[in-house]
Coordinates of C-alpha atoms in Angstrom, one line a residue:
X1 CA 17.3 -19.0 8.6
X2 CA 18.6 -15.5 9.2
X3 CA 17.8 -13.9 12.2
X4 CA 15.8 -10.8 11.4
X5 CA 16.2 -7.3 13.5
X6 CA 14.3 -4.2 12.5
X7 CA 15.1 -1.5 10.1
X8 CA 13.7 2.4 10.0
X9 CA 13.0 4.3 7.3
X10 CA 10.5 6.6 5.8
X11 CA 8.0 6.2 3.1
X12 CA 9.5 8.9 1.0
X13 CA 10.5 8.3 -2.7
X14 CA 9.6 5.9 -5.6
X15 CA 11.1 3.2 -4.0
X16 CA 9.3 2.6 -0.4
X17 CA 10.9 0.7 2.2
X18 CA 8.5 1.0 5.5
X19 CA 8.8 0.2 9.2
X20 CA 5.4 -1.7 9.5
X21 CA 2.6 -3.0 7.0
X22 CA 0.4 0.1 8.7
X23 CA 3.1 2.7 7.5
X24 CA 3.1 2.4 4.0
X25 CA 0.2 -0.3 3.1
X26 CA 0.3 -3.5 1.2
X27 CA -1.5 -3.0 -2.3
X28 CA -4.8 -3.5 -1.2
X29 CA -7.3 -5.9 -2.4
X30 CA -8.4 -3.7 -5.6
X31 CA -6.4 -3.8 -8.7
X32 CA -5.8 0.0 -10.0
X33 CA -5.3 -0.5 -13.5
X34 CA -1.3 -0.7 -13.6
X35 CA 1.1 -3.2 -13.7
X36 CA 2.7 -1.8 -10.7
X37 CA 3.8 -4.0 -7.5
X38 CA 4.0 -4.4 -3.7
X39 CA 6.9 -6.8 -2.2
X40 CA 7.0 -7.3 1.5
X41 CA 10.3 -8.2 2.7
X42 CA 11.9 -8.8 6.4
X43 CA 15.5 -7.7 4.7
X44 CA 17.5 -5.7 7.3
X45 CA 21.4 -4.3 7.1
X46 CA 23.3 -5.1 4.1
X47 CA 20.0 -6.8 2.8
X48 CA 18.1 -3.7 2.7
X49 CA 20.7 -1.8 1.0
X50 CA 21.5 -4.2 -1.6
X51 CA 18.0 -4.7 -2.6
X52 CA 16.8 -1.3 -2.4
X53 CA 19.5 -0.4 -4.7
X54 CA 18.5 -2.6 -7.1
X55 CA 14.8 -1.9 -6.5
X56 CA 15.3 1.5 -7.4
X57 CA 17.5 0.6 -10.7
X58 CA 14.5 -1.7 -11.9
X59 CA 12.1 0.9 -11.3
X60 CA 14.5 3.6 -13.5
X61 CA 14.4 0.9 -16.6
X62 CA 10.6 0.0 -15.8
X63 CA 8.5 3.1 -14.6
X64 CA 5.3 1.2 -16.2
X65 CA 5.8 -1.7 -13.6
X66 CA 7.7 -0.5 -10.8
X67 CA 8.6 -2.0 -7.4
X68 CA 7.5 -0.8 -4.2
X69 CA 9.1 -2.5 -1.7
X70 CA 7.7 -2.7 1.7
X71 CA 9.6 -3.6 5.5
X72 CA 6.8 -6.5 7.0
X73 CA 8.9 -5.8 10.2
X74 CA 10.9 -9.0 10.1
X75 CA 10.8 -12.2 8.1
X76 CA 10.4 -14.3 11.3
X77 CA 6.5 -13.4 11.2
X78 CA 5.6 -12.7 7.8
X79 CA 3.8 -15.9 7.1
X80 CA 1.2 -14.8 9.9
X81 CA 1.1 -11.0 8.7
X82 CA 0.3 -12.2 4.8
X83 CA -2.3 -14.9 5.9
X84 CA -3.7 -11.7 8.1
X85 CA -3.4 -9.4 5.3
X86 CA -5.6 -11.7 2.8
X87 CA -8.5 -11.7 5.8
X88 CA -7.9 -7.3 5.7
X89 CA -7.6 -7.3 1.7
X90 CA -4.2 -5.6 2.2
X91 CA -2.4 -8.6 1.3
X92 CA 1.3 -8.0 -1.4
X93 CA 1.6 -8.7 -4.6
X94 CA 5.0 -10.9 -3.7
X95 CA 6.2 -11.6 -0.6
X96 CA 9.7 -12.9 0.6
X97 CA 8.9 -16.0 2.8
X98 CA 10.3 -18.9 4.6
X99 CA 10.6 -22.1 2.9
X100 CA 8.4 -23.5 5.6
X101 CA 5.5 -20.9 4.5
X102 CA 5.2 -22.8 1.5
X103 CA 3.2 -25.8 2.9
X104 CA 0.4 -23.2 4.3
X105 CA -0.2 -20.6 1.9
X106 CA -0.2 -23.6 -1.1
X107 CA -4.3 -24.0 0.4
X108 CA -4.3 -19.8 -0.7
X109 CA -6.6 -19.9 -3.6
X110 CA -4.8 -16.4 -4.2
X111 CA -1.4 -18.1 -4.9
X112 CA -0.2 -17.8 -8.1
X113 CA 0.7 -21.2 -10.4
X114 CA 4.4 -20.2 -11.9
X115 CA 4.5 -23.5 -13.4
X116 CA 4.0 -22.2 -17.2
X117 CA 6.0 -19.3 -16.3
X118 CA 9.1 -21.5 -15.1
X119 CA 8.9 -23.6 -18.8
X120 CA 10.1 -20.0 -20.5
X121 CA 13.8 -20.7 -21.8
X122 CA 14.9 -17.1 -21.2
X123 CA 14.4 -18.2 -17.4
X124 CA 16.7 -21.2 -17.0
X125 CA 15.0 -22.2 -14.4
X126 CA 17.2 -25.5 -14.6
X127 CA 19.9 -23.4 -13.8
X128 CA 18.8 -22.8 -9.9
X129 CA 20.5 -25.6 -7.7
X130 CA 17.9 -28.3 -6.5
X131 CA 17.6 -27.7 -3.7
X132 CA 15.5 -24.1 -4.5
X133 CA 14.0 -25.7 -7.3
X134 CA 12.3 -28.7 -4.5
X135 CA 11.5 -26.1 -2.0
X136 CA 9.3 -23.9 -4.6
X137 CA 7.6 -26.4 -5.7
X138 CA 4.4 -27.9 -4.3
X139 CA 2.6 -31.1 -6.1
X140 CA 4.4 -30.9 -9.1
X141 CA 3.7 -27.0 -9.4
X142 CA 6.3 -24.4 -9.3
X143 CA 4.2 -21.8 -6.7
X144 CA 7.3 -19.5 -5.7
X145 CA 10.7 -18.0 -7.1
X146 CA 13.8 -18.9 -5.3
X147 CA 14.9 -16.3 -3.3
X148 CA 17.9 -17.4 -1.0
X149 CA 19.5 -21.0 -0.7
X150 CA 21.9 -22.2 2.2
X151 CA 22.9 -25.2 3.6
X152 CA 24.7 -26.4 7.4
X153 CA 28.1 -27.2 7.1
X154 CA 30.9 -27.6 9.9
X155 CA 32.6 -24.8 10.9
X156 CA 35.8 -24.7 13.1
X157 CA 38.4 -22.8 14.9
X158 CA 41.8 -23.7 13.9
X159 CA 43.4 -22.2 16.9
X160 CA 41.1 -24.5 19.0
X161 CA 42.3 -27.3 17.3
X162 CA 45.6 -26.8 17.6
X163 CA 45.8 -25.9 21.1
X164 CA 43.9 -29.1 22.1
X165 CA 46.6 -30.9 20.0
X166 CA 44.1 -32.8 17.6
X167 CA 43.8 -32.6 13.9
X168 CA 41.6 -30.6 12.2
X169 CA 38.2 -32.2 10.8
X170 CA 38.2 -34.1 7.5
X171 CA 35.8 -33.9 4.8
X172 CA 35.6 -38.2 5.5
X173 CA 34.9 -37.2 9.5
X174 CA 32.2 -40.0 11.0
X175 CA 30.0 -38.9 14.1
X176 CA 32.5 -41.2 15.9
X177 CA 35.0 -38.7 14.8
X178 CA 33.5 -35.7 16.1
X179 CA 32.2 -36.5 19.3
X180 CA 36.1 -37.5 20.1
X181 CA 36.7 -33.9 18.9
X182 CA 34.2 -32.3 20.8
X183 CA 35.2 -34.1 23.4
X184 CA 38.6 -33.4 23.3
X185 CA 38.2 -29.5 22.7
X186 CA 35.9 -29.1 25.8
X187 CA 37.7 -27.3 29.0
X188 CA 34.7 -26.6 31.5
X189 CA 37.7 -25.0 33.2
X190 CA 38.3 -22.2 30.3
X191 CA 34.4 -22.4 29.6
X192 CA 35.3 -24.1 25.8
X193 CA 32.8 -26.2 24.3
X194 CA 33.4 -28.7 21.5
X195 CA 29.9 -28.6 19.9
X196 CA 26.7 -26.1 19.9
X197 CA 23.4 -26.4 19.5
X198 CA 20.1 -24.4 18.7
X199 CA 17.9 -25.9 21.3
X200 CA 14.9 -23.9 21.5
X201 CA 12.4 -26.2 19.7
X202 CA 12.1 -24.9 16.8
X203 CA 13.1 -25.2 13.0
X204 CA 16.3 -24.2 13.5
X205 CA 16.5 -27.0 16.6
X206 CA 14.7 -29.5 13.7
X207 CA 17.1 -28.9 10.7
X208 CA 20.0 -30.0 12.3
X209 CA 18.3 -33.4 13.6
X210 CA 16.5 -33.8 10.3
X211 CA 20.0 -33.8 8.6
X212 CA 21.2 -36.4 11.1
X213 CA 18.4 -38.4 10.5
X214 CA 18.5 -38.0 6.6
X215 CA 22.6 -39.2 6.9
X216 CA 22.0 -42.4 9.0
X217 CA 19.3 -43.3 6.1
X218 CA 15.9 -42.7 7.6
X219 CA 12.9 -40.6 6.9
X220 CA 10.8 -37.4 8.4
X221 CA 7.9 -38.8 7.1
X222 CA 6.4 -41.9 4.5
X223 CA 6.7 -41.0 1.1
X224 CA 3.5 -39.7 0.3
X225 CA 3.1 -37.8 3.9
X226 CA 0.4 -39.3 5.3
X227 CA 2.0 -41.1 8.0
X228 CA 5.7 -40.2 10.5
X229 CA 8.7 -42.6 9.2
X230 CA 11.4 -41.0 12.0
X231 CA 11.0 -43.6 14.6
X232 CA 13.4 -45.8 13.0
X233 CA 16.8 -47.1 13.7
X234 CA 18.0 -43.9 11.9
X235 CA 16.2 -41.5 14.2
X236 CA 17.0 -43.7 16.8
X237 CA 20.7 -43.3 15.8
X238 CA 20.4 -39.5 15.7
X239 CA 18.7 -38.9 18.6
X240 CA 21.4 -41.5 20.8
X241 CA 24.5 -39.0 19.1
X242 CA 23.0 -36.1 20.6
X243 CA 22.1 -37.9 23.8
X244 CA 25.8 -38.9 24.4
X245 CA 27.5 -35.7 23.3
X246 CA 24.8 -33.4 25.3
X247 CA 24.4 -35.7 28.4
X248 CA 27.5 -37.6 28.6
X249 CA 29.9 -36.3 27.6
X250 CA 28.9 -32.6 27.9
X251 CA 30.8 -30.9 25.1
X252 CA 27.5 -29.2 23.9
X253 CA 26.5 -25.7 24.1
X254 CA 22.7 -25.5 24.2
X255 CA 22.0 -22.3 22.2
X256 CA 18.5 -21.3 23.7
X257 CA 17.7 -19.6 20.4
X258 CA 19.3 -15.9 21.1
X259 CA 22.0 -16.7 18.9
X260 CA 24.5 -16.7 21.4
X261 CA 26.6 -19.3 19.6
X262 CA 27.8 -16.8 17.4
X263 CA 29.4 -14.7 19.8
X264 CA 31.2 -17.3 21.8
X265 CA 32.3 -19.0 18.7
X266 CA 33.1 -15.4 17.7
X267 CA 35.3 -15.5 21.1
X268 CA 37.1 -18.8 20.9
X269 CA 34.7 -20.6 23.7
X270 CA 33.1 -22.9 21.4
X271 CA 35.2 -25.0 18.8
X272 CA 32.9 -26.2 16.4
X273 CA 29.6 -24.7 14.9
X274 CA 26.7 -26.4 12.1
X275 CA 25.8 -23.3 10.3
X276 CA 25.1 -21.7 7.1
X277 CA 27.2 -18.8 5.4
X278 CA 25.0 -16.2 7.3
X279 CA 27.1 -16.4 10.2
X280 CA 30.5 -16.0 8.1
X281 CA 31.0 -12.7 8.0
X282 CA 30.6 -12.6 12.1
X283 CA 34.1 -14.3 12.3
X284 CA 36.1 -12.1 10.9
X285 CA 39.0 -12.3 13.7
X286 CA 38.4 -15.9 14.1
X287 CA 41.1 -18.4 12.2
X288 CA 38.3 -20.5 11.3
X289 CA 38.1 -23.4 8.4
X290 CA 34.9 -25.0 7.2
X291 CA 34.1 -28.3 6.0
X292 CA 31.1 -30.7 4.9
X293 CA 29.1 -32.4 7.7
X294 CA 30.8 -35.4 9.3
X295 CA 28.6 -38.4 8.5
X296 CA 27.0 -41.8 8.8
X297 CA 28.2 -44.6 6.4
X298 CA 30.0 -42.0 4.0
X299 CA 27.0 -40.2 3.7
X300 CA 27.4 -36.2 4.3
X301 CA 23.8 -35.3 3.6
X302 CA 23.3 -31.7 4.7
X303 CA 20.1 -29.9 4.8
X304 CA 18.9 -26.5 2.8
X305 CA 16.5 -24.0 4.2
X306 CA 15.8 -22.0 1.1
X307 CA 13.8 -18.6 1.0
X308 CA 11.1 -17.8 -1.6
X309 CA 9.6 -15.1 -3.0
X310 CA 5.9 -16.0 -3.1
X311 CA 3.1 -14.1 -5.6
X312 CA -0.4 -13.5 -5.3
X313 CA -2.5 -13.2 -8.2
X314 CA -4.9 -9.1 -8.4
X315 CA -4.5 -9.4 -12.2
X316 CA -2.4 -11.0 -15.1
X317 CA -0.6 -7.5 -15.8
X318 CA 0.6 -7.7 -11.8
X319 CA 2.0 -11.1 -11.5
X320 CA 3.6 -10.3 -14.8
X321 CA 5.3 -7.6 -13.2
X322 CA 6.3 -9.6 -10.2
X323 CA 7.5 -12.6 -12.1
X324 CA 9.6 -10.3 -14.5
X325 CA 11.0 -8.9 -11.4
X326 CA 11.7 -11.5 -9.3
X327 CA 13.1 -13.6 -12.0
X328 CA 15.6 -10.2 -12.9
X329 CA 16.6 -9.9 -9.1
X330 CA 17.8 -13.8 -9.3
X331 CA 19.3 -13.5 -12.5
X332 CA 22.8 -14.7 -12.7
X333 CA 24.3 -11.4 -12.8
X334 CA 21.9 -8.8 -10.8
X335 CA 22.2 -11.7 -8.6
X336 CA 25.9 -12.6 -7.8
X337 CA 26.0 -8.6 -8.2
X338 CA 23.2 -8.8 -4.9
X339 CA 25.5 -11.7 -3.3
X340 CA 28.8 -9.8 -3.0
X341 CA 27.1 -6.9 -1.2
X342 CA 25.4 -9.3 1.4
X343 CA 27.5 -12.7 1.5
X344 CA 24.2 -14.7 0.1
X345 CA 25.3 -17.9 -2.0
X346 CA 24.4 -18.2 -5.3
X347 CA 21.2 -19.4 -6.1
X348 CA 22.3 -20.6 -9.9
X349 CA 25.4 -22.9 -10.8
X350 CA 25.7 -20.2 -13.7
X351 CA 26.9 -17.4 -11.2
X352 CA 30.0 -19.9 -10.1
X353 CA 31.0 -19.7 -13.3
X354 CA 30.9 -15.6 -13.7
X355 CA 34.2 -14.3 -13.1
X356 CA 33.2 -11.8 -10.8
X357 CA 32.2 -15.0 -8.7
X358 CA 36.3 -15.9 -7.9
X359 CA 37.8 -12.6 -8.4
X360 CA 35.2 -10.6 -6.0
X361 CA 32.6 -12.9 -3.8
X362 CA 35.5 -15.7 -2.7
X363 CA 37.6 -13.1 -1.9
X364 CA 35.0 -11.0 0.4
X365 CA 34.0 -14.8 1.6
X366 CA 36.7 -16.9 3.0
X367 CA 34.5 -20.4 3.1
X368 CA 32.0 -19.5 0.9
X369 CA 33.1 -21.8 -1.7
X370 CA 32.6 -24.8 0.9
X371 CA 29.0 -24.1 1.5
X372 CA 28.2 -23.3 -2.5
X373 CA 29.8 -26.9 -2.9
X374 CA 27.8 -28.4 0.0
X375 CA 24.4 -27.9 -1.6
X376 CA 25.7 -31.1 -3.9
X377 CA 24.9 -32.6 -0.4
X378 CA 21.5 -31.7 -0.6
X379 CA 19.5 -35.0 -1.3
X380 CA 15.8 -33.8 0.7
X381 CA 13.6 -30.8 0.6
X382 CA 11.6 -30.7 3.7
X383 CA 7.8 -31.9 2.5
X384 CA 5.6 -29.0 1.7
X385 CA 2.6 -29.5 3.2
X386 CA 0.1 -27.1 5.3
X387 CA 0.8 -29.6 8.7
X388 CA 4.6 -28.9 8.3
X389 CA 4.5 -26.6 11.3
X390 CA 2.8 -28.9 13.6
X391 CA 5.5 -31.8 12.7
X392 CA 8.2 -29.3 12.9
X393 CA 7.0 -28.6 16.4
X394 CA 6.5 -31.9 17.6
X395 CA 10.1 -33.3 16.3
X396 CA 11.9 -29.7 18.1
X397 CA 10.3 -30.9 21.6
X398 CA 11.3 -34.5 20.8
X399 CA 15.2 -33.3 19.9
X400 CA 15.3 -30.6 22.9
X401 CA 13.8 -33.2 25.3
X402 CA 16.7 -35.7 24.8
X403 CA 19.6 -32.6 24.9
X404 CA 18.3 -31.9 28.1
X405 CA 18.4 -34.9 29.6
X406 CA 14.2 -34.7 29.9
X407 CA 13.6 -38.0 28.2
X408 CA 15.3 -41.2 26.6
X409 CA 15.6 -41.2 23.1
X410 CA 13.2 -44.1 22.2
X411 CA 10.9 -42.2 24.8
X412 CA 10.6 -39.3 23.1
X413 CA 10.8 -40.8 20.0
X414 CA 7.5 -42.8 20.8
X415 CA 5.9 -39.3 22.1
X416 CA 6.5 -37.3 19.3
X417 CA 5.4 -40.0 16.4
X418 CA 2.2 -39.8 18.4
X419 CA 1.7 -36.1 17.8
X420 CA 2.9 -36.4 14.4
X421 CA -0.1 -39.4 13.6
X422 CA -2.3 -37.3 15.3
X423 CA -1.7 -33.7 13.1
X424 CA -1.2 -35.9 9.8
X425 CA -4.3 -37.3 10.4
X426 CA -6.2 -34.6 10.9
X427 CA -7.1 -34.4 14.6

């Protein structure tokens, strides 16, 4: 869920990072011969770097199936340039996407099955937390390698805290619990906020309310995902804790999706945050602690939005090369190597266990540990199926309808499971 920005370079060496798909090319729709490779990426900053080292290290020990790696211009819109890019016959041999891309391109008839390739021992692929191993899979088929894995957790400023003379949050918080905090941190005065939230309508609006809903026991959708299950006295509870804290009590920041949060948080006017380790390194001057999500019933459920690296069959000898690439890059050490440059968690439990993992990453890190333990909390994968979008759309207009005040929980509950019945079924 990182927010992308955009990166210039030229096309010049063996290893090609470009600004746009026009600059350099995907691979085309005609197989050359050669085992050699395309990747699309949206990687910026200390992504770039990190991968393009390594890109250019695989391609030394491989110059019969190198890498070229290829800037899509931003991992926000990559799902609509690869669907393009099959209509043009430019499409990539591998492409880093969205866990919420998986749905949609699982109708490609290009897509490669990975589920043999996944049963090879000298993978592990057991090794990969859950919650990557869900997210890549569609139907019972493994159709992508994890790429990234993070999770929302609770992150606070201790100085906050302590000025507002409360105690700091516990991993056994309820929602009753924090909304006294957030409460209790506001100062409309100073401009503090207790609490933010993305509300722009979209995923990053829906994965917060999803893990809510998840927590107080309830369901995005039945199990077999023909039919909404969220209007329920869990989504019902969900929706009702961000009415009171948004409405009410006002102790919310309503992000509007330009990541402002950050920067306030960054500047002591907000006093708690759910994010992901991506933010981290932003707080560098901020005395900040982090801790599980506060929860329903003793259940702190988070939510994971992993990123995948997605292949498309030309020929055997190029998905070959892409799997024995990909499946390198996430090794456990090329991979915790990958991690300390850029402050990614680990995507295996193997790489907690590497002793680079304490000496180096934790200590680069503050509160990394917290989030790598957090993905425990990660019951549900979000359900991969081509009408995700739609449902994702409908539930972020139902959530940012009740934080603004627009509608009544039951209300837009009632709205949105409409929509939902409507897209499931086909209409």
């Amino acid at each position: 869920m990182r927010q992308q920005g955009r990166f210039a370079v030229t096309c010049a060496g063996a290893l090609t990072v470009a600004v746009a798909l026009g600059a350099c090319g995907g691979s085309g729709d005609v197989d050359d011969g050669t085992a050699k490779i395309t990747l699309w990426h949206g990687y910026t900053g200390a992504q770039t770097e990190a991968i393009t080292a390594l890109g250019k290290q695989w391609n030394a020990e491989h110059p019969d199936q190198a890498v070229t790696l290829v800037f899509d211009g931003g991992n926000d819109d990559v799902l609509q340039k690869t669907t393009a890019g099959f209509v043009a016959g430019n499409y990539p041999d591998v492409a880093y996407e969205y866990g919420s891309s998986v749905g949609p391109l699982s109708r490609q008839p290009r897509l490669a099955d990975l589920t043999e390739r996944s049963q090879d021992p000298a993978v592990d692929w057991d090794d990969f937390f859950p919650a990557v191993k869900d997210a890549s899979t569609v139907n019972g088929k493994v159709v992508a390698v994890p790429a990234l894995v993070d999770n929302l957790a609770l992150v606070y400023n201790k100085d906050l805290f302590a000025r507002a003379g409360i105690a700091e949050p516990t991993p056994d918080w309820t929602w009753q619990d924090f909304r006294q905090a957030a409460a209790a941190l506001t100062d409309k005065e100073a401009g503090v906020y207790g609490w933010s939230y993305v509300n722009d309508g979209t995923e990053d609006t829906v994965w917060r309310y999803l893990a809510m809903l998840w927590q107080a026991g309830g369901e995005l959708l039945t199990a077999d995902n023909k039919k909404p299950a969220f209007n329920s006295a869990a989504g019902l509870a969900a929706l009702n804790q961000l009415r009171d804290m948004a409405v009410t009590d006002r102790s919310v920041y309503l992000d509007t999706g330009n990541q402002n949060y950050s920067n306030l948080f960054a500047d002591g006017k907000i006093g708690m945050l759910w994010t992901g380790p991506w933010d981290l390194s932003s707080f560098d001057k901020v005395h900040y602690g982090v801790v599980r999500l506060p929860g329903y019933n003793g259940n702190h459920e988070s939510i994971s939005g992993p990123d995948l690296y997605m292949m498309f069959n030309r020929s055997d000898r190029k998905t070959d090369t892409a799997w024995a690439f990909t499946t390198w890059l996430t090794s456990p050490k090329v991979h915790l190597e990958y991690a300390i440059q850029t402050g990614d968690l680990p995507l295996r439990t193997s790489e907690t266990k590497l002793p680079e993992y304490r000496s180096t990453y934790l200590k680069k890190y503050p509160g990394a540990e917290e989030f790598t333990d957090n993905l425990d909390n990660v019951q549900h994968a979000r359900p991969n199926i081509p009408e995700y979008s739609q449902v994702s759309q409908a539930v972020g207009e139902m959530v940012q309808s009740v934080l603004l005040g627009q509608a009544q929980p039951q209300e837009a509950l009632d709205s949105a499971t409409e929509t939902v019945q409507s897209v499931l079924a086909g209409s």
